[in-house]
Amino acid sequence: MWLIRITMFVVILPSLALMFLPLSNVPAAAGYYGIEPADVQYAVLVYYAGYTAFFILEKRFFSYLAAKEYFFVFTILQIITSYACYHTQNLVVLLLIRFIQGMGLASTGNLGMSIIFNRIGTERGRVVSYTVYFGMLVCMIPFNNFVTADLIDSFDFNVIYKLAVFAYLPGLILLGVTMNNVRLNIKFPLYLLDWPSFLLFSYFLCALGYLVVYGQERYWLEDRGICVAALTGAFSVLTFIIRQVHLKRPYFNPGVFKYRNFMVGGVVLFTLYLCRFTLNFSSAFFSSAFGFDPAHVSYMNLLNILGIAVGALISWALLVQHRPIRLIWIYGFSVLLAFHIWMYSLFSLHGEPHAYFIPLFLHGFGVGLLIAPTIIFMVAAVPVKMVDTSAGICLFVRCLGFYVSIALINYFDLLNRGKHLNALKEQFTAVNPLVRQNILKQTKNFVAHGVYKKQAAGAAGRQVTKQLMLNAQLRSAMDYYAMIIGLILLTLIFVAWVPYINRTIVRLRKNQPAPI
């Protein structure tokens, strides 16, 4: 039994790692492909779009092919696309391949979790599978950074895709040895597939991703490309919604939105994903304030992985004990609140790295404690006949949370930081005696280290400008964390105020699928 579980997770893990792989070193990825950092972000969003859009349609392929055949087809497809990413340097080709890879994750992940669930007869075992899968998912960014940091320093960025090709081979070998040609469901022919809904939903997600990545830097509707993406994206989502209302067998069953617990779970999950990606500002802070390279930042974030593991373990214990979901949410968001308040107070150009160890652990602990119970709560809130739609909407909420996080990060990194920088420049003028003293001090420091006096004055000016930019970045990060602190407080008040949540206990049914 454990060999089956290990095989499934070995097969799924490389596809999970591929999702956030370009973010492991954005400057290196942009430099290798000759693209902008925003293009690297968009490559990740396109992967998420393929993952989300194909989730429902994938069920039909899952019913048509035998399990072993299905795994081999999509795992080999992932190997081919990874090899293509290794060779290509064309942005359009890269984005297309990334979308296909996202579809591959939906396929292998869904079937792998379904096989595990079919082999598990106890609620305790199903909770373990959920917890391990979602724990792996939220670990991917720090895990990728840790695994690839030294590789990217020593080789070109594309070598990580060669590594991904070899990472699939152990899973293929285990599949060939352990699996038989059996079917989990009755074979259902591949006809009447709802390709129009899939294409409309896919285009909407890609257009929305384009808006959140490029909108801020191109001044939104002042750019023609942004206008086209906004209009066509709005048209595609409206057409998609109209189709779902009128189709006899809709892509997403609109009936799930009638269930109160499902809607509440969606709001909590969206908030959680906004909190999850605040760690990006912390990593950027370590790079700028302490001068850490990606490898040392990844070592710091190992504490975040440890926190996720501990939080996931405790969430498993609470779910098995059938503790109220309200209690789990209050515990988890209180920990995340403590992290953001603590980090807000630690943002400074002068500090010691060890002071951030406990906050990093707390962030991972809070995310690990919340992720599996919240998703299980959403899927368990609807009848069995709607669980596929519930799982698909749950995946969309996570995708939307990631999209909005990217939009907020870009806003605070571009516009908000620029506002702080301009305000600081107004205060630090050449006639300001404090500025003159600072420049004089920096000049003497450079001269003492062997720099010519004429060159030292220019270097001192550049050093002061660098300090201004760092201060603007810190103030922008503090603004972002202050906003998230307010959001967490509102979430805690909401969870504590809604009385029926206190009486809600999550129980896993045997016929409940994995909401990947």
Coordinates of C-alpha atoms in Angstrom, one line a residue:
M1 CA 0.0 0.0 0.0
W2 CA 2.8 2.4 0.9
L3 CA 4.6 1.6 -2.4
I4 CA 1.5 2.7 -4.3
R5 CA 1.3 6.0 -2.4
I6 CA 5.0 6.6 -2.9
T7 CA 4.7 5.8 -6.6
M8 CA 1.8 8.2 -7.1
F9 CA 3.6 11.1 -5.3
V10 CA 6.9 10.4 -7.2
V11 CA 4.9 10.7 -10.4
I12 CA 3.1 13.9 -9.3
L13 CA 6.0 15.7 -7.7
P14 CA 7.9 16.8 -10.9
S15 CA 4.7 18.3 -12.4
L16 CA 4.1 20.2 -9.1
A17 CA 7.7 21.5 -9.2
L18 CA 7.3 22.7 -12.8
M19 CA 4.5 25.1 -11.9
F20 CA 6.6 27.6 -10.1
L21 CA 10.0 26.6 -11.6
P22 CA 10.6 29.9 -13.5
L23 CA 10.2 31.8 -10.2
S24 CA 13.2 30.0 -8.7
N25 CA 15.5 32.7 -10.2
V26 CA 13.6 35.3 -12.2
P27 CA 16.6 37.4 -13.4
A28 CA 18.4 34.2 -14.6
A29 CA 15.2 33.0 -16.4
A30 CA 14.7 36.4 -18.0
G31 CA 18.4 36.7 -19.0
Y32 CA 18.5 33.2 -20.6
Y33 CA 15.3 33.6 -22.7
G34 CA 15.9 37.3 -23.5
I35 CA 12.6 38.4 -22.0
E36 CA 11.4 40.7 -19.3
P37 CA 10.8 39.6 -15.6
A38 CA 7.1 40.2 -16.2
D39 CA 7.2 37.6 -19.0
V40 CA 8.6 35.1 -16.5
Q41 CA 5.7 35.8 -14.2
Y42 CA 3.3 35.3 -17.1
A43 CA 4.8 31.9 -17.9
V44 CA 3.9 30.8 -14.4
L45 CA 0.3 32.2 -14.7
V46 CA -0.1 30.4 -18.0
Y47 CA 0.8 27.1 -16.4
Y48 CA -1.8 27.7 -13.7
A49 CA -4.4 28.6 -16.4
G50 CA -3.8 25.3 -18.1
Y51 CA -4.0 23.4 -14.8
T52 CA -7.3 25.1 -13.8
A53 CA -9.1 25.1 -17.2
F54 CA -8.4 21.5 -18.0
F55 CA -9.4 20.1 -14.7
I56 CA -13.1 19.4 -15.6
L57 CA -12.5 18.3 -19.2
E58 CA -9.8 15.9 -18.0
K59 CA -12.4 13.8 -16.3
R60 CA -13.5 12.5 -19.7
F61 CA -10.0 11.4 -20.6
F62 CA -9.7 9.8 -17.2
S63 CA -12.8 7.7 -17.9
Y64 CA -11.7 6.7 -21.4
L65 CA -8.1 5.4 -20.8
A66 CA -6.9 2.7 -18.5
A67 CA -4.9 4.0 -15.5
K68 CA -1.5 2.7 -16.5
E69 CA -2.0 3.8 -20.1
Y70 CA -3.2 7.2 -19.0
F71 CA -0.2 7.8 -16.7
F72 CA 2.3 6.8 -19.4
V73 CA 0.7 9.1 -22.0
F74 CA 0.7 12.2 -19.9
T75 CA 4.0 11.5 -18.1
I76 CA 5.7 11.1 -21.5
L77 CA 3.9 14.3 -22.7
Q78 CA 5.5 16.1 -19.7
I79 CA 8.9 14.7 -20.5
I80 CA 8.6 15.9 -24.2
T81 CA 7.4 19.4 -23.1
S82 CA 10.2 19.7 -20.5
Y83 CA 12.7 18.8 -23.2
A84 CA 11.2 21.4 -25.5
C85 CA 11.5 24.0 -22.7
Y86 CA 15.2 23.0 -22.5
H87 CA 15.8 23.8 -26.2
T88 CA 13.5 26.7 -27.0
Q89 CA 14.2 30.4 -26.4
N90 CA 11.1 31.7 -28.1
L91 CA 8.6 33.3 -25.7
V92 CA 5.5 32.3 -27.6
V93 CA 6.6 28.7 -27.8
L94 CA 7.5 28.7 -24.2
L95 CA 4.1 30.0 -23.1
L96 CA 2.3 27.4 -25.2
I97 CA 4.4 24.6 -23.7
R98 CA 3.8 25.9 -20.2
F99 CA 0.0 25.8 -20.8
I100 CA 0.3 22.1 -22.0
Q101 CA 2.3 21.3 -18.9
G102 CA -0.4 22.7 -16.7
M103 CA -2.9 20.4 -18.4
G104 CA -0.5 17.5 -17.7
L105 CA -0.5 18.4 -14.0
A106 CA -4.3 18.3 -13.9
S107 CA -4.2 14.8 -15.5
T108 CA -1.5 13.1 -13.5
G109 CA -2.5 14.8 -10.2
N110 CA -6.2 13.9 -10.5
L111 CA -5.6 10.3 -11.5
G112 CA -2.8 9.8 -8.9
M113 CA -5.0 11.1 -6.0
S114 CA -8.0 9.0 -7.3
I115 CA -5.9 5.8 -7.2
I116 CA -4.7 6.6 -3.7
F117 CA -8.3 7.2 -2.5
N118 CA -9.6 4.0 -4.1
R119 CA -7.0 2.1 -2.1
I120 CA -7.8 3.8 1.2
G121 CA -10.7 2.5 3.3
T122 CA -10.4 4.8 6.3
E123 CA -11.1 8.4 6.9
R124 CA -7.7 8.8 8.6
G125 CA -5.9 7.6 5.5
R126 CA -7.8 9.9 3.2
V127 CA -7.0 12.9 5.4
V128 CA -3.3 12.0 5.3
S129 CA -3.4 11.9 1.5
Y130 CA -5.1 15.3 1.3
T131 CA -2.7 16.8 3.8
V132 CA 0.5 15.4 2.1
Y133 CA -0.6 16.5 -1.4
F134 CA -1.5 20.1 -0.4
G135 CA 1.5 20.3 1.8
M136 CA 3.7 19.5 -1.2
L137 CA 1.8 22.1 -3.3
V138 CA 2.4 25.0 -0.9
C139 CA 6.1 23.9 -0.4
M140 CA 6.9 24.2 -4.1
I141 CA 8.3 27.7 -4.3
P142 CA 10.8 27.4 -1.4
F143 CA 11.5 23.8 -2.4
N144 CA 12.3 24.8 -6.0
N145 CA 14.5 27.7 -4.8
F146 CA 16.5 25.4 -2.6
V147 CA 17.0 22.6 -5.2
T148 CA 17.8 24.8 -8.2
A149 CA 19.8 27.7 -6.6
D150 CA 23.3 26.1 -6.9
L151 CA 22.4 24.6 -10.3
I152 CA 21.5 28.0 -11.8
D153 CA 24.6 29.6 -10.4
S154 CA 26.8 26.9 -12.1
F155 CA 24.9 26.4 -15.4
D156 CA 22.4 28.1 -17.8
F157 CA 18.8 28.4 -16.5
N158 CA 17.5 25.8 -19.0
V159 CA 19.4 23.1 -17.2
I160 CA 16.6 22.8 -14.7
Y161 CA 14.3 21.6 -17.4
K162 CA 16.8 18.9 -18.3
L163 CA 16.7 18.0 -14.6
A164 CA 12.9 17.8 -14.8
V165 CA 13.2 15.3 -17.7
F166 CA 15.2 13.0 -15.6
A167 CA 13.0 13.6 -12.5
Y168 CA 10.1 11.9 -14.4
L169 CA 12.0 8.7 -15.1
P170 CA 11.8 7.1 -11.6
G171 CA 8.0 7.5 -11.7
L172 CA 7.8 5.9 -15.1
I173 CA 9.9 2.9 -13.9
L174 CA 7.7 2.5 -10.8
L175 CA 4.6 2.7 -12.9
G176 CA 5.8 0.0 -15.2
V177 CA 6.7 -2.3 -12.4
T178 CA 3.7 -1.8 -10.0
M179 CA 0.6 -1.0 -12.1
N180 CA -1.7 -3.3 -14.1
N181 CA -3.9 -2.3 -17.0
V182 CA -7.0 -1.8 -14.9
R183 CA -9.7 0.8 -15.1
L184 CA -11.1 2.8 -12.2
N185 CA -14.3 3.6 -14.1
I186 CA -16.3 2.3 -17.0
K187 CA -14.9 3.2 -20.4
F188 CA -16.7 6.2 -21.7
P189 CA -16.2 7.3 -25.4
L190 CA -14.6 10.6 -26.2
Y191 CA -17.5 12.4 -27.8
L192 CA -19.5 15.5 -27.0
L193 CA -16.5 17.0 -25.2
D194 CA -17.2 20.5 -24.2
W195 CA -14.3 22.0 -26.0
P196 CA -15.9 25.5 -26.5
S197 CA -16.3 25.9 -22.7
F198 CA -12.7 24.8 -22.2
L199 CA -11.4 27.2 -24.8
L200 CA -13.5 30.1 -23.4
F201 CA -12.4 29.5 -19.8
S202 CA -8.7 29.0 -20.9
Y203 CA -8.7 32.3 -22.8
F204 CA -10.3 34.1 -19.9
L205 CA -7.7 32.9 -17.5
C206 CA -4.8 33.7 -19.9
A207 CA -6.3 37.2 -20.6
L208 CA -6.8 37.8 -16.9
G209 CA -3.2 36.8 -16.2
Y210 CA -2.0 39.1 -19.0
L211 CA -3.9 42.0 -17.2
V212 CA -2.5 41.4 -13.8
V213 CA 1.1 40.9 -15.0
Y214 CA 1.4 43.7 -17.5
G215 CA -1.4 46.1 -16.5
Q216 CA 0.5 48.1 -13.9
E217 CA 3.7 48.7 -15.9
R218 CA 1.8 49.6 -19.1
Y219 CA -0.6 52.0 -17.3
W220 CA -3.7 49.8 -17.8
L221 CA -6.1 51.0 -20.4
E222 CA -3.6 53.5 -21.9
D223 CA -2.0 50.5 -23.6
R224 CA -3.8 49.0 -26.6
G225 CA -2.8 45.4 -25.8
I226 CA -4.3 45.8 -22.3
C227 CA -7.5 47.1 -23.7
V228 CA -7.8 44.2 -26.2
A229 CA -7.1 41.6 -23.4
A230 CA -9.7 43.3 -21.1
L231 CA -12.4 43.4 -23.7
T232 CA -11.9 39.9 -25.2
G233 CA -11.4 38.4 -21.7
A234 CA -14.7 40.0 -20.5
F235 CA -16.5 38.7 -23.7
S236 CA -15.1 35.2 -23.2
V237 CA -16.1 34.9 -19.5
L238 CA -19.6 36.3 -20.2
T239 CA -20.1 33.8 -23.0
F240 CA -18.8 31.0 -20.8
I241 CA -21.3 31.9 -18.0
I242 CA -24.2 32.1 -20.4
R243 CA -23.2 28.6 -21.8
Q244 CA -23.2 27.2 -18.2
V245 CA -26.6 28.5 -17.5
H246 CA -28.2 27.0 -20.6
L247 CA -26.2 23.8 -21.2
K248 CA -27.8 20.5 -20.1
R249 CA -24.4 19.2 -18.9
P250 CA -22.5 22.4 -18.0
Y251 CA -18.7 22.6 -17.6
F252 CA -19.3 24.0 -14.1
N253 CA -22.6 23.3 -12.3
P254 CA -23.9 26.7 -11.1
G255 CA -25.8 24.9 -8.3
V256 CA -22.7 24.8 -6.1
F257 CA -23.1 28.6 -5.4
K258 CA -26.3 27.9 -3.5
Y259 CA -24.5 26.3 -0.7
R260 CA -23.5 28.7 2.1
N261 CA -20.5 26.7 3.4
F262 CA -19.1 26.5 -0.1
M263 CA -19.2 30.3 -0.5
V264 CA -17.7 30.9 3.0
G265 CA -14.9 28.4 2.2
G266 CA -14.2 30.2 -1.1
V267 CA -13.7 33.5 0.7
V268 CA -11.4 32.0 3.3
L269 CA -9.4 30.1 0.7
F270 CA -8.9 33.3 -1.4
T271 CA -7.7 35.2 1.7
L272 CA -5.3 32.4 2.6
Y273 CA -3.7 32.5 -0.9
L274 CA -3.2 36.3 -0.6
C275 CA -1.5 35.6 2.7
R276 CA 0.6 32.8 1.3
F277 CA 2.4 34.9 -1.3
T278 CA 3.4 37.7 1.0
L279 CA 6.6 35.7 1.5
N280 CA 7.8 37.1 -1.9
F281 CA 8.3 40.4 -0.2
S282 CA 10.3 38.8 2.6
S283 CA 12.6 37.0 0.1
A284 CA 13.1 40.3 -1.8
F285 CA 13.9 42.0 1.5
F286 CA 16.6 39.4 2.3
S287 CA 18.2 39.9 -1.2
S288 CA 18.2 43.7 -1.0
A289 CA 18.8 44.5 2.7
F290 CA 21.2 41.7 3.5
G291 CA 22.7 41.2 0.0
F292 CA 21.8 37.4 0.0
D293 CA 22.1 35.5 -3.2
P294 CA 19.3 33.1 -4.2
A295 CA 21.1 30.2 -2.6
H296 CA 21.2 31.9 0.9
V297 CA 17.6 33.1 0.5
S298 CA 16.6 29.5 -0.2
Y299 CA 18.4 28.4 3.0
M300 CA 16.4 30.9 5.0
N301 CA 13.1 29.6 3.5
L302 CA 13.9 26.1 4.6
L303 CA 12.4 27.2 7.9
N304 CA 9.2 28.0 6.0
I305 CA 9.1 24.4 4.6
L306 CA 9.6 23.1 8.1
G307 CA 6.7 25.2 9.3
I308 CA 4.4 23.9 6.5
A309 CA 5.3 20.3 7.5
V310 CA 4.5 20.9 11.2
G311 CA 1.3 22.9 10.4
A312 CA 0.1 20.1 8.0
L313 CA 0.7 17.5 10.6
I314 CA -1.3 19.4 13.2
S315 CA -4.1 20.0 10.7
W316 CA -4.3 16.3 10.0
A317 CA -4.6 15.6 13.8
L318 CA -7.4 18.2 14.1
L319 CA -9.3 16.9 11.1
V320 CA -9.1 13.3 12.4
Q321 CA -10.4 14.4 15.8
H322 CA -13.3 16.2 14.0
R323 CA -12.5 19.5 15.6
P324 CA -14.7 22.4 14.4
I325 CA -13.5 24.2 11.2
R326 CA -13.9 27.5 13.0
L327 CA -11.3 26.5 15.6
I328 CA -8.8 25.5 12.9
W329 CA -9.3 28.8 11.0
I330 CA -8.9 30.9 14.1
Y331 CA -5.7 29.1 15.0
G332 CA -4.3 29.3 11.5
F333 CA -5.1 33.0 10.8
S334 CA -3.9 34.0 14.2
V335 CA -0.5 32.5 13.4
L336 CA -0.4 34.3 10.1
L337 CA -1.4 37.5 11.8
A338 CA 1.5 37.1 14.2
F339 CA 3.9 36.5 11.3
H340 CA 2.8 39.7 9.4
I341 CA 2.9 41.9 12.5
W342 CA 6.3 40.5 13.5
M343 CA 7.7 41.0 10.0
Y344 CA 6.3 44.5 9.8
S345 CA 8.3 45.4 12.9
L346 CA 11.5 43.7 11.6
F347 CA 11.6 45.5 8.2
S348 CA 14.8 47.5 8.6
L349 CA 18.1 48.0 6.8
H350 CA 19.9 47.0 10.0
G351 CA 19.2 43.6 11.4
E352 CA 20.5 40.1 11.9
P353 CA 19.3 37.1 9.7
H354 CA 18.6 34.9 12.8
A355 CA 15.9 37.4 13.9
Y356 CA 13.7 36.2 11.0
F357 CA 13.9 32.4 11.7
I358 CA 10.8 32.2 13.9
P359 CA 8.6 34.5 11.6
L360 CA 9.5 32.4 8.6
F361 CA 8.5 29.2 10.5
L362 CA 5.3 30.9 11.6
H363 CA 4.3 31.7 8.1
G364 CA 4.7 28.1 6.9
F365 CA 3.0 26.8 10.0
G366 CA -0.1 29.0 9.4
V367 CA -0.3 28.1 5.7
G368 CA 0.2 24.4 6.4
L369 CA -2.4 24.5 9.2
L370 CA -5.1 26.1 6.9
I371 CA -4.6 24.8 3.4
A372 CA -5.9 21.2 3.6
P373 CA -8.9 21.8 6.0
T374 CA -10.1 24.8 4.0
I375 CA -10.1 22.9 0.7
I376 CA -11.7 19.8 2.2
F377 CA -14.3 22.1 3.8
M378 CA -15.3 23.5 0.4
V379 CA -15.5 20.2 -1.4
A380 CA -17.4 18.5 1.5
A381 CA -20.0 21.4 1.5
V382 CA -21.8 20.2 -1.6
P383 CA -23.7 17.0 -2.6
V384 CA -21.7 14.1 -4.1
K385 CA -23.1 14.8 -7.6
M386 CA -21.5 18.3 -7.5
V387 CA -18.1 17.4 -6.1
D388 CA -16.3 17.7 -9.5
T389 CA -17.6 21.2 -10.0
S390 CA -16.8 22.0 -6.3
A391 CA -13.2 20.8 -6.8
G392 CA -12.9 22.8 -10.1
I393 CA -14.2 26.0 -8.5
C394 CA -11.9 25.4 -5.5
L395 CA -8.9 25.2 -8.0
F396 CA -10.2 28.4 -9.7
V397 CA -10.3 30.3 -6.4
R398 CA -6.7 29.3 -5.7
C399 CA -5.7 30.4 -9.2
L400 CA -7.5 33.7 -8.7
G401 CA -5.8 34.2 -5.4
F402 CA -2.4 33.7 -7.0
Y403 CA -3.4 36.1 -9.9
V404 CA -4.5 38.8 -7.4
S405 CA -1.3 38.3 -5.4
I406 CA 0.8 39.0 -8.5
A407 CA -1.3 42.1 -9.3
L408 CA -0.8 43.5 -5.7
I409 CA 2.9 42.6 -5.7
N410 CA 3.3 44.5 -9.0
Y411 CA 1.4 47.5 -7.7
F412 CA 3.4 47.8 -4.5
D413 CA 6.6 47.0 -6.3
L414 CA 6.1 49.5 -9.1
L415 CA 3.7 52.3 -8.3
N416 CA 3.7 52.3 -4.5
R417 CA 7.5 52.1 -4.2
G418 CA 7.8 54.9 -6.8
K419 CA 5.6 57.1 -4.6
H420 CA 7.8 56.5 -1.6
L421 CA 11.0 57.1 -3.6
N422 CA 9.7 60.4 -4.8
A423 CA 8.7 61.4 -1.3
L424 CA 12.2 60.5 0.0
K425 CA 13.9 62.4 -2.8
E426 CA 11.9 65.5 -1.9
Q427 CA 13.3 65.3 1.6
F428 CA 16.9 64.3 0.7
T429 CA 18.0 67.3 -1.4
A430 CA 21.5 68.6 -1.9
V431 CA 20.8 71.5 0.4
N432 CA 19.7 69.2 3.2
P433 CA 22.5 69.2 5.8
L434 CA 21.9 65.6 6.8
V435 CA 22.3 64.5 3.1
R436 CA 25.5 66.5 2.8
Q437 CA 26.9 64.9 5.9
N438 CA 25.9 61.5 4.7
I439 CA 27.6 62.0 1.3
L440 CA 30.7 63.4 3.0
K441 CA 30.8 60.4 5.3
Q442 CA 30.4 58.0 2.4
T443 CA 33.1 59.9 0.4
K444 CA 35.6 59.6 3.3
N445 CA 34.8 55.9 3.6
F446 CA 35.5 55.3 -0.1
V447 CA 38.8 57.4 0.0
A448 CA 39.9 55.4 3.0
H449 CA 39.4 52.2 0.9
G450 CA 41.7 53.5 -1.8
V451 CA 39.2 55.2 -4.2
Y452 CA 40.4 58.5 -5.8
K453 CA 38.8 61.6 -4.3
K454 CA 37.0 62.7 -7.5
Q455 CA 35.6 59.2 -8.1
A456 CA 34.7 58.8 -4.4
A457 CA 32.2 61.7 -4.5
G458 CA 30.3 60.2 -7.4
A459 CA 30.3 56.7 -5.7
A460 CA 29.0 58.3 -2.5
G461 CA 26.1 59.9 -4.4
R462 CA 25.2 56.5 -5.9
Q463 CA 25.4 54.9 -2.5
V464 CA 23.0 57.4 -1.1
T465 CA 20.6 56.8 -4.0
K466 CA 20.8 53.1 -3.4
Q467 CA 19.9 53.6 0.2
L468 CA 16.9 55.7 -0.8
M469 CA 15.7 52.9 -3.1
L470 CA 16.1 50.3 -0.4
N471 CA 14.1 52.5 2.0
A472 CA 11.4 53.0 -0.6
Q473 CA 11.3 49.2 -1.1
L474 CA 11.0 48.6 2.7
R475 CA 8.2 51.1 3.1
S476 CA 6.3 49.6 0.2
A477 CA 6.6 46.2 1.7
M478 CA 5.4 47.6 5.1
D479 CA 2.4 49.0 3.3
Y480 CA 1.6 45.7 1.8
Y481 CA 2.0 43.9 5.1
A482 CA -0.2 46.5 6.8
M483 CA -3.0 45.8 4.2
I484 CA -2.7 42.0 4.8
I485 CA -2.8 42.5 8.5
G486 CA -6.1 44.4 8.1
L487 CA -7.5 41.7 5.8
I488 CA -6.6 38.9 8.3
L489 CA -8.2 40.8 11.2
L490 CA -11.4 41.1 9.1
T491 CA -11.3 37.4 8.3
L492 CA -10.9 36.5 12.0
I493 CA -13.8 38.7 12.9
F494 CA -15.9 37.1 10.1
V495 CA -15.0 33.6 11.3
A496 CA -15.8 34.4 14.9
W497 CA -19.0 36.3 14.1
V498 CA -20.7 33.8 11.8
P499 CA -22.3 31.4 14.4
Y500 CA -23.1 28.4 12.2
I501 CA -19.4 27.9 11.3
N502 CA -18.8 26.9 14.9
R503 CA -21.1 23.9 14.4
T504 CA -19.5 22.8 11.2
I505 CA -17.3 19.7 11.3
V506 CA -15.5 18.4 8.2
R507 CA -16.0 14.7 7.5
L508 CA -14.5 12.9 4.5
R509 CA -16.8 10.6 2.5
K510 CA -15.3 7.5 0.8
N511 CA -16.7 8.6 -2.6
Q512 CA -15.3 12.1 -2.3
P513 CA -12.6 12.9 -4.9
A514 CA -9.4 14.7 -4.4
P515 CA -10.0 18.4 -4.9
I516 CA -6.6 19.1 -6.6

